[in-house]
Every structure is written in C-alpha cells, then in structure tokens.
Coordinates of C-alpha atoms in Angstrom, one line a residue:
R208 CA 94.8 4.1 24.2
F209 CA 93.8 3.0 27.7
G210 CA 94.1 -0.7 26.7
W211 CA 97.7 0.0 25.5
Q212 CA 98.5 1.7 28.8
V213 CA 97.2 -1.4 30.7
I214 CA 99.4 -3.7 28.6
N215 CA 102.4 -1.5 29.2
G216 CA 101.7 -1.3 32.9
R217 CA 101.5 -5.2 33.1
W218 CA 104.7 -5.5 31.1
D219 CA 106.5 -3.1 33.5
Q220 CA 105.0 -4.9 36.5
W221 CA 105.8 -8.5 35.4
V222 CA 108.8 -8.3 33.1
V223 CA 110.7 -5.2 33.9
G224 CA 109.9 -5.2 37.6
Y225 CA 110.6 -9.0 38.0
D226 CA 113.0 -8.6 40.9
T227 CA 114.3 -11.0 43.5
T228 CA 111.2 -10.6 45.7
R229 CA 108.9 -11.6 42.8
Q230 CA 111.3 -14.5 42.1
R231 CA 111.1 -15.7 45.7
D232 CA 107.3 -15.4 45.7
F233 CA 107.1 -17.4 42.4
F234 CA 109.2 -20.2 43.7
A235 CA 107.4 -20.2 47.1
R236 CA 104.1 -20.8 45.1
L237 CA 105.9 -23.8 43.4
G238 CA 106.8 -25.3 46.8
Y239 CA 110.4 -23.9 47.2
P240 CA 110.1 -21.2 49.9
S241 CA 113.9 -20.9 50.2
I242 CA 115.8 -21.1 46.9
D243 CA 119.4 -20.3 46.3
W244 CA 121.5 -20.1 43.1
R245 CA 122.5 -23.8 43.2
T246 CA 118.9 -25.0 43.3
L247 CA 117.9 -22.5 40.5
G248 CA 120.9 -23.7 38.4
F249 CA 119.9 -27.3 39.0
W250 CA 116.3 -26.8 37.8
L251 CA 117.6 -24.8 34.8
L252 CA 119.9 -27.7 33.9
I253 CA 117.0 -30.2 34.2
A254 CA 114.7 -28.0 32.1
T255 CA 117.5 -27.6 29.4
F256 CA 118.0 -31.4 29.2
A257 CA 114.3 -32.1 29.2
I258 CA 113.7 -29.7 26.3
G259 CA 116.8 -30.9 24.4
G260 CA 115.6 -34.5 24.9
A261 CA 112.2 -33.7 23.6
V262 CA 113.6 -31.9 20.5
T263 CA 116.0 -34.8 19.9
L264 CA 113.3 -37.4 20.2
G265 CA 111.0 -35.4 17.9
L266 CA 113.8 -35.2 15.3
L267 CA 114.5 -38.9 15.5
V268 CA 110.9 -39.9 15.1
R269 CA 110.5 -37.6 12.2
E270 CA 113.6 -39.0 10.4
R271 CA 112.7 -42.6 11.1
P272 CA 112.5 -44.6 7.8
R273 CA 109.0 -45.3 6.8
R274 CA 107.7 -48.9 6.9
E275 CA 107.7 -50.6 3.5
D276 CA 104.3 -51.3 1.9
P277 CA 103.6 -55.1 2.5
S278 CA 102.6 -55.6 -1.2
L279 CA 105.9 -53.9 -2.3
A280 CA 107.9 -56.0 0.1
A281 CA 106.3 -59.2 -1.3
W282 CA 106.9 -58.0 -4.9
N283 CA 110.6 -57.3 -4.0
R284 CA 111.0 -60.8 -2.6
Y285 CA 109.4 -62.3 -5.8
C286 CA 111.8 -60.2 -8.0
A287 CA 114.7 -61.3 -5.9
K288 CA 113.8 -64.9 -6.3
L289 CA 113.6 -64.5 -10.1
A290 CA 116.9 -62.6 -10.1
A291 CA 118.6 -65.4 -8.3
A292 CA 117.2 -67.8 -10.9
G293 CA 118.8 -65.7 -13.7
L294 CA 116.0 -63.4 -14.6
P295 CA 116.5 -60.0 -13.0
R296 CA 113.9 -57.3 -13.4
A297 CA 115.2 -54.2 -15.3
A298 CA 114.7 -50.9 -13.6
H299 CA 112.4 -49.6 -16.3
E300 CA 110.1 -52.7 -16.3
G301 CA 106.7 -52.4 -14.7
P302 CA 104.9 -55.5 -13.3
L303 CA 103.1 -56.4 -16.5
D304 CA 106.2 -56.0 -18.7
F305 CA 108.2 -58.1 -16.3
L306 CA 105.4 -60.7 -16.4
A307 CA 105.6 -60.8 -20.2
R308 CA 109.3 -61.5 -20.0
V309 CA 108.9 -64.2 -17.3
R310 CA 106.3 -65.9 -19.6
S311 CA 108.6 -66.0 -22.5
Q312 CA 111.8 -67.0 -20.6
K313 CA 110.3 -69.2 -17.9
P314 CA 107.1 -70.7 -19.4
G315 CA 107.0 -73.4 -16.7
H316 CA 106.4 -70.7 -14.0
A317 CA 104.0 -68.6 -16.1
A318 CA 100.9 -69.5 -14.1
Q319 CA 102.4 -68.8 -10.8
A320 CA 104.0 -65.6 -12.1
E321 CA 100.6 -64.4 -13.5
E322 CA 98.9 -65.1 -10.1
I323 CA 101.5 -63.2 -8.1
T324 CA 101.6 -60.3 -10.5
R325 CA 97.8 -60.1 -10.6
R326 CA 97.6 -60.1 -6.8
Y327 CA 100.4 -57.5 -6.6
V328 CA 98.9 -55.1 -9.1
A329 CA 95.5 -55.4 -7.3
A330 CA 97.1 -54.8 -3.9
R331 CA 99.5 -52.0 -4.9
Y332 CA 97.4 -50.1 -7.5
G333 CA 93.9 -51.0 -6.6
P334 CA 91.5 -49.3 -4.2
G335 CA 93.0 -51.0 -1.2
A336 CA 94.0 -54.5 -0.3
S337 CA 92.6 -56.3 2.7
R338 CA 94.9 -58.0 5.2
D339 CA 93.9 -61.4 3.9
E340 CA 94.8 -60.4 0.3
L341 CA 98.2 -59.2 1.4
R342 CA 98.7 -62.4 3.4
S343 CA 97.7 -64.4 0.3
L344 CA 100.2 -62.5 -1.8
A345 CA 103.0 -63.1 0.7
A346 CA 102.1 -66.8 0.8
R347 CA 102.2 -67.1 -3.0
V348 CA 105.6 -65.5 -3.1
R349 CA 106.9 -67.8 -0.3
E350 CA 105.7 -70.8 -2.2
F351 CA 107.2 -69.6 -5.5
R352 CA 110.4 -71.6 -6.4
P353 CA 111.7 -70.5 -9.9
G354 CA 115.1 -72.2 -9.6

C-alpha cells in the first residue's frame, strides 16, 4: 500500500505537477536557461523530423529487396543463354530434368551442361558452397556458348 502511494506521489509530482517552473528547470539543465515558445517549437519540429526520418529509414531498409543468391543468379544466366538458343526451361522443370532435356536436344553441349548443373545443384542444395566454388560456377556459365 505504501509503495503504491509512493508511485502516486511521484506521478503527481512529475506528471500532474509539471508546470512552467519545472519546464524552465528542465531546459536550464539541458543548457537553455531562457526558453520561449519559438525555441520550444523549433526543437519539437526537429524531434518530429528526426523520429519521422528514423521510422522512414527503418521501413525502407526493411522493404529493400533481398540480394539474389549467387548460385541462383548464375543458374538464371545459364537458363537465359539456353532460352536464347531456343531451349527455354519450363517453369515446372528442376535442374536435373532440364539437364536431361538439354542432353537430348543439344547433345554437343551435354558435357558443359552437366558440369554447370552439377556445380549449381551442389552450391544451391548442398551444405554450403565456398566463394571459390561460386566463382567457378559463374565462370563456367560465362564460358558457356550454346548458340
């Protein structure tokens, strides 16, 4: 009961009893011994813009598109090269099904396609690809010329 009375007393002292004298004392401790309504309005405006800017920045960072996985980016370039050569990958085709179709329709590129697909599957679905493995996959895709 006494604890609650202490809390109520503090509330009355600091919130309900927050008058102009306490305001002046507060701003004097902040380094503004004489403050008028213009200065107070200015700082209120600055605080509003600072908080609004922080919230906006937080929302922009949160809504930023995620960076594409390097192995997926290489695979998409590989598929785009094959699509340009007349062999587009169907939406329902996984990497191994697409490889089987590449083997049957472009047998001259089967060895390169197998190597790229093997590296992609290992990088994308394996325990984790090293930076060197991802660079090697990207290099193989750059060298690949199906047309």
